[in-house]
Amino acid sequence: MSVCRAWSLTLLGIDALPVEVEVDVSSGLPGFSIVGLPDTAVQEARERVRVAISNSGFKFPTKKVIVNLAPANLRKEGPAFDLPIALAVLAASGVVPATSLERAGIVGELSLDGGLRGVRGTLSMAEAARHRGMQRLVLPEVNAPEAASINGVEVYGIGDLRQAVEFLKGDRAVSRTLPSGDGIHARPPETREDFADVAGQRLAKRALEVAAAGGHNVLLSGPPGSGKTMLARRLPGILPALTVDESIEVTKVYSAAGQVDGGLVKVRPFRAPHHTISTSGLAGGGSNPRPGEVSLAHHGVLFLDEFPEFSRQTLEVLRQPLEDGQVTISRVAGTLSYPARVTLVCSMNPCPCGYAGDNRRACRCSASQIERYQGRISGPLLDRLDLFVDVPRLTRDELRGEEPAETSEAIRERVAAARGAQLGRQGEPNASLAGRPLRETCRLGGDAEALFSQAIDRMGLSGRGHDRVLRVARTVADLAGSGDIGLEHVAEALNYRRFSLVDG
Amino acid sequence: MDSARSAYLFLSLLQARTGSSLISRLGDLPPEEVPRMSAEQLSRAVKMTDRAMGIFDKLRREFDPDRVEKELSEAGVGLLTPVDAGYPERLIGMVDLPPALFVRGSLPGGPAVALVGSRKASVTGLGSARRLGRALAERGACVVSGLALGIDAAAHEGALAGGGTTVGVLGCGIDVVYPRSNRGLFSRVEGSGSIISEYYLGEAPLAWRFPARNRVIAGLSETLVVVEAPEKSGALITARHALEAGRDVWAVPGPLGVAECRGSNRLLADGAGVVWDLDAFLDEVLPEAAGPYPGPQGGGANAALPEGLPENEARVLAALGFEATPVDVVAGNSGLEVRELLSAVSMLELKGYVGRDAAGTLVRKPVD
């Protein structure tokens, strides 16, 4: 028998699909070709495999070698097929028993001396391997801890090709990599960024607490140096701890981006892309698709500093993920999607020079300049923001006499309770409420209703502003552990409306 | 309609079409005579261009005072001519007085102060205009301005916030809202005073009509304050009209090297009154209304609290000054939790005791 098979896996989006590697060695003019829609990196596997096999002390067959990657209609990318091709070739020439390749998933990039390099997406591959009933997964040592996070498939980390051959022949024992003990059920590790370190800014802190509890998106506006970034960085620390499923999802995204260093991601991500970022940098994509910043912030915080400086086109791509919680990318080769459920925090200066409204430094912008600057943000995107917060620059004098601020942990406990109440009531965070569910969940009592209609008249709230206040009032009530939205909850929610800008 | 009134109306419509003042050139000729004359007769009395004579002929054929009156009353617009009792007395002495004023709302009596300045004013300038407008309104003066963007809008806003009266003079037809973004302000100004214009229903905001409208702003008020104006601006034209009509002209000093303030600073160099202190200015301009003005200079945390407020609201108000105060300072002074504080602030805002500006600071509003 001259056809030998090995099984490998490839990434599509953040999910993995099995790929069958068939090798045929027949007599004829010596040659080595790969078919089955391989990209350049896969084509180059020929040279790496040939040299790595020789340098590991084996003989590359001087015959006609054909490798087929099935299914043939799926485009194969990246160097992860090096190891399965090499092992299948060795099986075809009788070095490795063909039976040892059964029910095993194999991935890994070969170096010329036969050593193994890490590949991306191994967590998703492990998940797919388990799903497809594969018994074990053979992959580079560096990827082993990541893949081992999935229970139900044996993971073996291998150092080089020679070791892999000996392991498959049964000549050498390789210990199975086990999931690391520190689960994510424990509370998130202590981060250095704690709300206790931020003096003052009580309004902004409270607003971020409300944002965390209800999943609301926030716009922070204030002069340079007022602490907008500092505040935003601390938001992940008060979000509820990641659940196991969430953690696996986040890790899959990072794995697909090749950014995992061992084990699961246990802390909610915080991503702060620069405002020069490209559309595909933010949303994901490229000819060799990778998740973008909005997906890397999945289940965490996406922070857009200097919000009006982002190009309008770039920001427009955020509309779909903010609506559906995922990004869909269409390429000639096919369509794939990445998850992208984020809490969006934007920050901006109130005007081009940054000092409008600052009491210590005069603003030098004209009214029309300010209007234009603030008008740069598109309406549909503004609709997705629930909380508008002004962050003033505080003087030392104004901060004096502050008692120590609350720790992030104390805030997180309140947030977790409020979030739990929302999921129990409507199965989604308050920020997702709209239309009929919004009206049903956010019924106002007599007093609150009277106050609200008075506010609509006196403060000139628009239709959108109206819904926003209701959603936020619901979250405020949840934070207070109250089933009904009371007068004081509506009153507090009115503080987070939009001021200087065009609509209320 | 009596003949004098209809003659003034005729003159007004004629001026609005020719774009030049006729009334200032009539000399001894009584205005009643004008509609009865032929174009040639009129041209002998006051020199007229051929174009103006053509317009005159056409208007004389079309002119129907009763229809105009009917259209105006349907639109809810009043008509005042110099022979009417309600016509502002301050305008009577002017050489180039408006032959007719179309009025929405009711013209307030009492002292009137005009506030004018740049459309592209800095935030500081807008703040000054708002404060002046408000302080004047609180002392019972009517604030006159042009309902344009920038300083004009801020002056009207200030007067409205101070609960006073305000008059907006338009450079377009009485029913035309220009600029569109001020439409909310238009209706509030009409509600708390009046909007007036020399121009009939539907007339467009042509460029030459704004300098002409500025003479009405100057004429309607005893005092003119220029808040922030570049050189070659409409506000300086208003100042020139005010000086010609014998009004007091004041200006708010602006920083050096800022183009938007060069015109107003120039007025100061030429001897205009310096608005360096709000109280000093008010005492000078409105001596009969002198009294303690509870503005940013005075008052503060010890000013008397209104009776009957819930405890939290009273604590917030006591912790709040009349100058812009960040929420953190109020929280520190009142000793309240932020969420209690925020609820209380909204309640106070709705009751009119507290205002907030775009930078997120809180201000206590004086309530009488």
Short mmCIF file of C-alpha atoms in Angstrom, two decimals, chain A residues 24-390:
data_model
loop_
_atom_site.label_atom_id
_atom_site.label_comp_id
_atom_site.label_asym_id
_atom_site.label_seq_id
_atom_site.Cartn_x
_atom_site.Cartn_y
_atom_site.Cartn_z
CA ASP A 24 1.05 8.71 -2.40
CA VAL A 25 4.54 7.43 -3.09
CA SER A 26 4.88 5.71 -6.45
CA SER A 27 7.63 4.80 -8.81
CA GLY A 28 8.36 7.26 -11.51
CA LEU A 29 10.44 10.36 -11.98
CA PRO A 30 11.42 11.56 -8.45
CA GLY A 31 9.36 14.61 -7.51
CA PHE A 32 7.29 16.19 -4.73
CA SER A 33 4.06 18.02 -5.39
CA ILE A 34 1.18 19.25 -3.23
CA VAL A 35 -2.39 19.56 -4.52
CA GLY A 36 -5.65 20.56 -2.82
CA LEU A 37 -5.81 24.37 -3.04
CA PRO A 38 -2.62 25.11 -1.08
CA ASP A 39 -1.44 28.71 -0.64
CA THR A 40 2.19 29.78 -0.95
CA ALA A 41 3.12 28.85 2.61
CA VAL A 42 1.75 25.35 2.05
CA GLN A 43 3.59 25.02 -1.27
CA GLU A 44 6.81 25.93 0.45
CA ALA A 45 6.22 23.05 2.85
CA ARG A 46 7.81 20.86 0.18
CA GLU A 47 11.26 22.30 0.79
CA ARG A 48 10.90 22.41 4.57
CA VAL A 49 9.60 18.83 4.74
CA ARG A 50 12.27 17.46 2.45
CA VAL A 51 15.14 19.11 4.31
CA ALA A 52 13.70 18.46 7.77
CA ILE A 53 13.29 14.75 7.03
CA SER A 54 16.90 14.46 5.85
CA ASN A 55 18.25 16.51 8.74
CA SER A 56 16.38 14.36 11.24
CA GLY A 57 18.28 11.30 10.01
CA PHE A 58 15.58 9.79 7.77
CA LYS A 59 15.60 9.26 4.04
CA PHE A 60 13.25 11.21 1.81
CA PRO A 61 11.95 8.72 -0.81
CA THR A 62 13.55 9.14 -4.23
CA LYS A 63 10.24 8.47 -5.87
CA LYS A 64 7.27 10.42 -7.12
CA VAL A 65 5.56 11.88 -4.01
CA ILE A 66 2.11 13.45 -4.29
CA VAL A 67 0.38 15.09 -1.35
CA ASN A 68 -3.35 15.79 -1.49
CA LEU A 69 -5.06 17.99 1.07
CA ALA A 70 -8.77 17.20 1.33
CA PRO A 71 -11.42 18.57 1.12
CA ALA A 72 -9.95 19.94 -2.07
CA ASN A 73 -12.31 22.91 -2.30
CA LEU A 74 -11.17 24.49 0.98
CA ARG A 75 -8.27 26.87 0.69
CA LYS A 76 -5.33 25.72 2.87
CA GLU A 77 -3.23 28.37 4.49
CA GLY A 78 -0.16 28.58 6.67
CA PRO A 79 2.67 26.30 7.62
CA ALA A 80 0.73 24.08 10.07
CA PHE A 81 0.61 21.18 7.57
CA ASP A 82 4.40 20.68 7.58
CA LEU A 83 4.34 18.07 10.35
CA PRO A 84 1.40 15.96 9.11
CA ILE A 85 2.86 15.93 5.58
CA ALA A 86 6.26 14.86 6.87
CA LEU A 87 4.77 12.10 9.03
CA ALA A 88 2.54 10.83 6.24
CA VAL A 89 5.54 10.72 3.89
CA LEU A 90 7.50 8.78 6.50
CA ALA A 91 4.54 6.44 6.97
CA ALA A 92 4.37 5.84 3.24
CA SER A 93 8.04 4.94 3.22
CA GLY A 94 7.53 2.64 6.20
CA VAL A 95 9.35 4.58 8.91
CA VAL A 96 6.23 5.22 10.93
CA PRO A 97 3.43 2.64 11.26
CA ALA A 98 0.44 3.95 9.29
CA THR A 99 -1.93 2.81 12.02
CA SER A 100 -0.31 5.15 14.53
CA LEU A 101 -1.62 8.11 12.53
CA GLU A 102 -5.23 7.05 12.95
CA ARG A 103 -7.50 9.13 15.21
CA ALA A 104 -4.76 11.67 15.78
CA GLY A 105 -4.81 15.32 14.78
CA ILE A 106 -1.39 16.62 13.81
CA VAL A 107 -0.28 20.22 13.31
CA GLY A 108 3.07 21.99 13.41
CA GLU A 109 5.51 24.05 11.39
CA LEU A 110 8.90 22.46 10.69
CA SER A 111 12.21 24.23 10.75
CA LEU A 112 15.03 23.02 8.51
CA ASP A 113 16.74 21.13 11.32
CA GLY A 114 13.56 19.21 12.10
CA GLY A 115 12.55 21.34 15.09
CA LEU A 116 8.90 22.36 15.56
CA ARG A 117 7.57 25.91 15.61
CA GLY A 118 4.26 27.01 17.08
CA VAL A 119 1.18 27.63 14.98
CA ARG A 120 -1.90 29.75 15.63
CA GLY A 121 -5.39 28.57 16.45
CA THR A 122 -4.54 25.40 18.38
CA LEU A 123 -7.26 25.97 20.96
CA SER A 124 -9.91 25.94 18.25
CA MET A 125 -8.18 22.93 16.72
CA ALA A 126 -8.35 21.03 19.99
CA GLU A 127 -12.02 21.84 20.24
CA ALA A 128 -12.63 20.66 16.68
CA ALA A 129 -10.54 17.54 17.30
CA ARG A 130 -12.69 16.60 20.27
CA HIS A 131 -15.82 17.34 18.31
CA ARG A 132 -14.71 15.09 15.44
CA GLY A 133 -13.88 12.22 17.76
CA MET A 134 -10.10 12.42 17.44
CA GLN A 135 -8.36 10.78 20.34
CA ARG A 136 -5.18 12.72 20.51
CA LEU A 137 -3.58 15.84 19.24
CA VAL A 138 0.11 16.01 18.36
CA LEU A 139 1.43 19.53 18.12
CA PRO A 140 4.42 21.78 18.95
CA GLU A 141 5.39 21.99 22.61
CA VAL A 142 4.72 25.74 22.78
CA ASN A 143 1.08 25.23 21.81
CA ALA A 144 0.42 22.35 24.17
CA PRO A 145 -0.77 24.30 27.24
CA GLU A 146 -3.21 26.29 25.12
CA ALA A 147 -4.72 23.22 23.44
CA ALA A 148 -4.82 21.30 26.72
CA SER A 149 -7.43 23.75 28.05
CA ILE A 150 -10.02 21.69 26.18
CA ASN A 151 -11.04 18.56 28.01
CA GLY A 152 -11.73 15.32 26.13
CA VAL A 153 -8.73 15.09 23.83
CA GLU A 154 -5.20 14.00 24.75
CA VAL A 155 -2.67 16.66 23.93
CA TYR A 156 0.99 15.82 23.31
CA GLY A 157 3.56 18.57 22.92
CA ILE A 158 6.49 17.59 20.69
CA GLY A 159 9.90 19.22 20.33
CA ASP A 160 11.06 18.03 16.89
CA LEU A 161 10.34 15.63 14.03
CA ARG A 162 12.57 12.88 15.38
CA GLN A 163 10.73 12.93 18.71
CA ALA A 164 7.41 12.77 16.87
CA VAL A 165 8.51 9.70 14.93
CA GLU A 166 9.75 7.95 18.05
CA PHE A 167 6.56 8.84 19.89
CA LEU A 168 4.35 7.42 17.14
CA LYS A 169 6.44 4.26 16.87
CA GLY A 170 6.06 3.78 20.60
CA ASP A 171 9.83 3.94 21.18
CA ARG A 172 9.58 6.96 23.38
CA ALA A 173 7.06 8.13 25.96
CA VAL A 174 5.88 11.72 25.79
CA SER A 175 3.86 12.84 28.75
CA ARG A 176 0.40 14.14 28.04
CA THR A 177 -0.06 17.85 28.68
CA LEU A 178 -2.78 18.43 31.25
CA PRO A 179 -4.91 21.56 31.73
CA SER A 180 -3.23 24.01 34.06
CA GLY A 181 -4.69 23.91 37.53
CA ASP A 182 -5.61 27.55 38.03
CA GLY A 183 -9.11 27.60 36.61
CA ILE A 184 -10.91 30.76 35.72
CA HIS A 185 -13.57 30.17 38.30
CA ALA A 186 -11.43 32.09 40.71
CA ARG A 187 -11.78 35.85 40.69
CA PRO A 188 -9.70 37.65 38.10
CA PRO A 189 -6.09 38.16 39.08
CA GLU A 190 -5.19 41.39 40.79
CA THR A 191 -4.55 43.96 38.15
CA ARG A 192 -2.40 46.90 38.87
CA GLU A 193 -5.11 49.19 37.59
CA ASP A 194 -7.64 49.81 40.33
CA PHE A 195 -10.28 52.49 40.74
CA ALA A 196 -8.96 53.06 44.24
CA ASP A 197 -5.96 54.83 42.68
CA VAL A 198 -8.05 57.42 40.86
CA ALA A 199 -8.61 60.54 42.92
CA GLY A 200 -11.85 62.38 42.30
CA GLN A 201 -13.78 61.92 39.02
CA ARG A 202 -16.68 60.45 40.95
CA LEU A 203 -19.15 61.21 38.19
CA ALA A 204 -17.07 59.32 35.61
CA LYS A 205 -16.49 56.42 37.99
CA ARG A 206 -20.15 56.10 38.70
CA ALA A 207 -20.92 56.27 34.98
CA LEU A 208 -18.44 53.48 34.28
CA GLU A 209 -20.02 51.40 37.03
CA VAL A 210 -23.39 51.86 35.34
CA ALA A 211 -21.80 51.04 31.98
CA ALA A 212 -20.27 47.84 33.34
CA ALA A 213 -23.52 46.77 34.97
CA GLY A 214 -25.73 47.31 31.93
CA GLY A 215 -23.21 46.74 29.13
CA HIS A 216 -23.73 50.32 27.99
CA ASN A 217 -21.31 52.04 25.64
CA VAL A 218 -19.77 55.26 26.95
CA LEU A 219 -18.44 58.52 25.56
CA LEU A 220 -16.00 60.36 27.82
CA SER A 221 -15.41 63.99 26.93
CA GLY A 222 -12.85 66.22 28.55
CA PRO A 223 -9.67 68.27 28.07
CA PRO A 224 -6.26 66.61 27.66
CA GLY A 225 -4.87 65.35 30.93
CA SER A 226 -8.20 64.97 32.68
CA GLY A 227 -7.79 61.21 33.04
CA LYS A 228 -10.07 59.76 30.39
CA THR A 229 -7.65 56.99 29.41
CA MET A 230 -6.82 56.22 33.01
CA LEU A 231 -10.51 55.73 33.76
CA ALA A 232 -11.21 53.62 30.68
CA ARG A 233 -8.29 51.29 31.46
CA ARG A 234 -9.90 50.43 34.74
CA LEU A 235 -13.23 49.42 33.27
CA PRO A 236 -12.32 45.75 32.55
CA GLY A 237 -11.45 45.37 36.24
CA ILE A 238 -15.03 46.05 37.32
CA LEU A 239 -16.72 43.89 34.70
CA PRO A 240 -18.02 40.55 35.99
CA ALA A 241 -15.39 37.75 35.88
CA LEU A 242 -15.22 35.78 32.62
CA THR A 243 -17.21 32.54 32.62
CA VAL A 244 -15.52 29.37 31.37
CA ASP A 245 -17.31 29.53 28.03
CA GLU A 246 -16.49 33.19 27.58
CA SER A 247 -12.88 32.53 28.39
CA ILE A 248 -12.65 29.77 25.77
CA GLU A 249 -14.26 32.05 23.19
CA VAL A 250 -11.85 34.88 23.93
CA THR A 251 -8.90 32.49 23.83
CA LYS A 252 -10.05 31.14 20.47
CA VAL A 253 -9.97 34.66 19.06
CA TYR A 254 -6.49 35.28 20.46
CA SER A 255 -5.39 31.85 19.28
CA ALA A 256 -6.62 32.60 15.76
CA ALA A 257 -4.61 35.82 15.92
CA GLY A 258 -1.56 33.90 17.19
CA GLN A 259 -1.43 35.92 20.38
CA VAL A 260 -1.80 33.33 23.12
CA ASP A 261 1.04 32.61 25.47
CA GLY A 262 -0.08 29.36 27.05
CA GLY A 263 -3.40 28.55 28.66
CA LEU A 264 -6.71 30.35 28.53
CA VAL A 265 -7.18 34.10 28.58
CA LYS A 266 -8.54 34.81 32.04
CA VAL A 267 -8.78 38.57 32.14
CA ARG A 268 -11.28 40.56 30.11
CA PRO A 269 -9.37 42.11 27.24
CA PHE A 270 -8.77 45.84 26.94
CA ARG A 271 -7.89 47.01 23.44
CA ALA A 272 -6.95 50.57 22.61
CA PRO A 273 -6.14 50.85 18.89
CA HIS A 274 -4.55 54.05 17.63
CA HIS A 275 -6.77 56.34 15.60
CA THR A 276 -4.75 55.71 12.41
CA ILE A 277 -5.94 52.08 12.39
CA SER A 278 -7.21 50.75 9.06
CA THR A 279 -10.64 49.35 8.45
CA SER A 280 -9.41 45.76 8.33
CA GLY A 281 -7.22 46.37 11.36
CA LEU A 282 -10.31 47.27 13.33
CA ALA A 283 -12.81 44.81 11.92
CA GLY A 284 -10.46 41.99 10.90
CA GLY A 285 -9.73 40.53 7.50
CA GLY A 286 -6.75 40.65 5.18
CA SER A 287 -5.87 38.10 2.50
CA ASN A 288 -4.86 35.72 5.26
CA PRO A 289 -7.76 36.64 7.56
CA ARG A 290 -7.13 37.49 11.15
CA PRO A 291 -9.44 38.91 13.79
CA GLY A 292 -9.39 42.70 14.15
CA GLU A 293 -9.26 44.84 17.27
CA VAL A 294 -13.00 44.72 17.77
CA SER A 295 -12.81 40.91 17.97
CA LEU A 296 -9.70 40.95 20.12
CA ALA A 297 -11.78 43.02 22.55
CA HIS A 298 -14.51 40.33 22.55
CA HIS A 299 -16.13 40.13 26.01
CA GLY A 300 -13.96 43.04 27.06
CA VAL A 301 -13.48 46.74 26.41
CA LEU A 302 -12.70 48.45 23.11
CA PHE A 303 -11.33 51.90 23.87
CA LEU A 304 -11.24 54.45 21.07
CA ASP A 305 -9.18 57.40 22.26
CA GLU A 306 -9.54 60.66 20.31
CA PHE A 307 -12.76 59.32 18.82
CA PRO A 308 -13.34 62.11 16.24
CA GLU A 309 -9.85 61.52 14.80
CA PHE A 310 -10.74 58.03 13.58
CA SER A 311 -11.66 58.01 9.92
CA ARG A 312 -15.36 57.92 9.38
CA GLN A 313 -15.13 54.89 7.13
CA THR A 314 -13.21 52.97 9.75
CA LEU A 315 -15.79 53.73 12.39
CA GLU A 316 -18.65 52.73 10.14
CA VAL A 317 -17.49 49.10 10.24
CA LEU A 318 -18.19 49.12 13.97
CA ARG A 319 -21.91 49.37 13.35
CA GLN A 320 -22.44 45.70 12.56
CA PRO A 321 -20.47 44.32 15.53
CA LEU A 322 -22.15 46.75 17.92
CA GLU A 323 -25.50 45.57 16.60
CA ASP A 324 -24.96 41.81 16.18
CA GLY A 325 -21.95 41.03 18.35
CA GLN A 326 -19.97 39.65 15.43
CA VAL A 327 -18.03 40.77 12.37
CA THR A 328 -18.66 39.11 9.03
CA ILE A 329 -15.90 39.29 6.46
CA SER A 330 -16.51 38.40 2.87
CA ARG A 331 -13.61 37.41 0.65
CA VAL A 332 -13.47 35.84 -2.76
CA ALA A 333 -12.53 32.59 -1.05
CA GLY A 334 -15.55 32.68 1.23
CA THR A 335 -17.25 34.35 4.15
CA LEU A 336 -16.19 34.02 7.74
CA SER A 337 -17.15 35.70 10.95
CA TYR A 338 -15.43 36.59 14.18
CA PRO A 339 -17.23 37.21 17.46
CA ALA A 340 -17.15 40.83 18.63
CA ARG A 341 -19.27 41.54 21.69
CA VAL A 342 -17.61 44.55 23.27
CA THR A 343 -18.24 47.40 25.64
CA LEU A 344 -17.23 50.44 23.65
CA VAL A 345 -15.61 53.34 25.46
CA CYS A 346 -14.85 56.42 23.36
CA SER A 347 -13.04 59.49 24.48
CA MET A 348 -12.84 62.89 22.88
CA ASN A 349 -11.75 66.41 23.55
CA PRO A 350 -14.64 68.86 23.63
CA CYS A 351 -13.09 70.90 20.77
CA PRO A 352 -10.06 70.84 18.44
CA CYS A 353 -7.76 72.65 20.88
CA GLY A 354 -9.13 70.56 23.73
CA TYR A 355 -9.84 73.22 26.30
CA ALA A 356 -13.44 74.29 25.69
CA GLY A 357 -15.06 74.64 29.08
CA ASP A 358 -11.80 74.28 30.98
CA ASN A 359 -11.63 76.89 33.68
CA ARG A 360 -7.86 77.31 33.74
CA ARG A 361 -7.01 77.54 30.10
CA ALA A 362 -8.86 79.55 27.51
CA CYS A 363 -10.24 77.74 24.49
CA ARG A 364 -9.22 79.24 21.19
CA CYS A 365 -11.74 77.53 18.95
CA SER A 366 -14.66 79.25 17.31
CA ALA A 367 -18.20 78.03 17.84
CA SER A 368 -18.40 76.74 14.31
CA GLN A 369 -15.10 74.88 14.65
CA ILE A 370 -16.40 73.19 17.77
CA GLU A 371 -19.66 72.33 16.08
CA ARG A 372 -17.83 70.82 13.13
CA TYR A 373 -15.50 68.85 15.40
CA GLN A 374 -18.34 67.39 17.39
CA GLY A 375 -20.32 66.72 14.23
CA ARG A 376 -17.65 64.37 12.93
CA ILE A 377 -19.13 61.43 14.76
CA SER A 378 -21.80 59.74 12.70
CA GLY A 379 -25.35 59.60 13.97
CA PRO A 380 -25.84 55.83 13.72
CA LEU A 381 -22.79 55.30 15.88
CA LEU A 382 -23.92 57.86 18.42
CA ASP A 383 -27.14 55.89 18.71
CA ARG A 384 -25.16 53.01 20.11
CA LEU A 385 -23.75 55.12 22.94
CA ASP A 386 -25.87 55.32 26.08
CA LEU A 387 -23.76 57.29 28.52
CA PHE A 388 -22.23 60.71 27.88
CA VAL A 389 -19.87 61.85 30.57
CA ASP A 390 -17.88 65.04 30.94
#
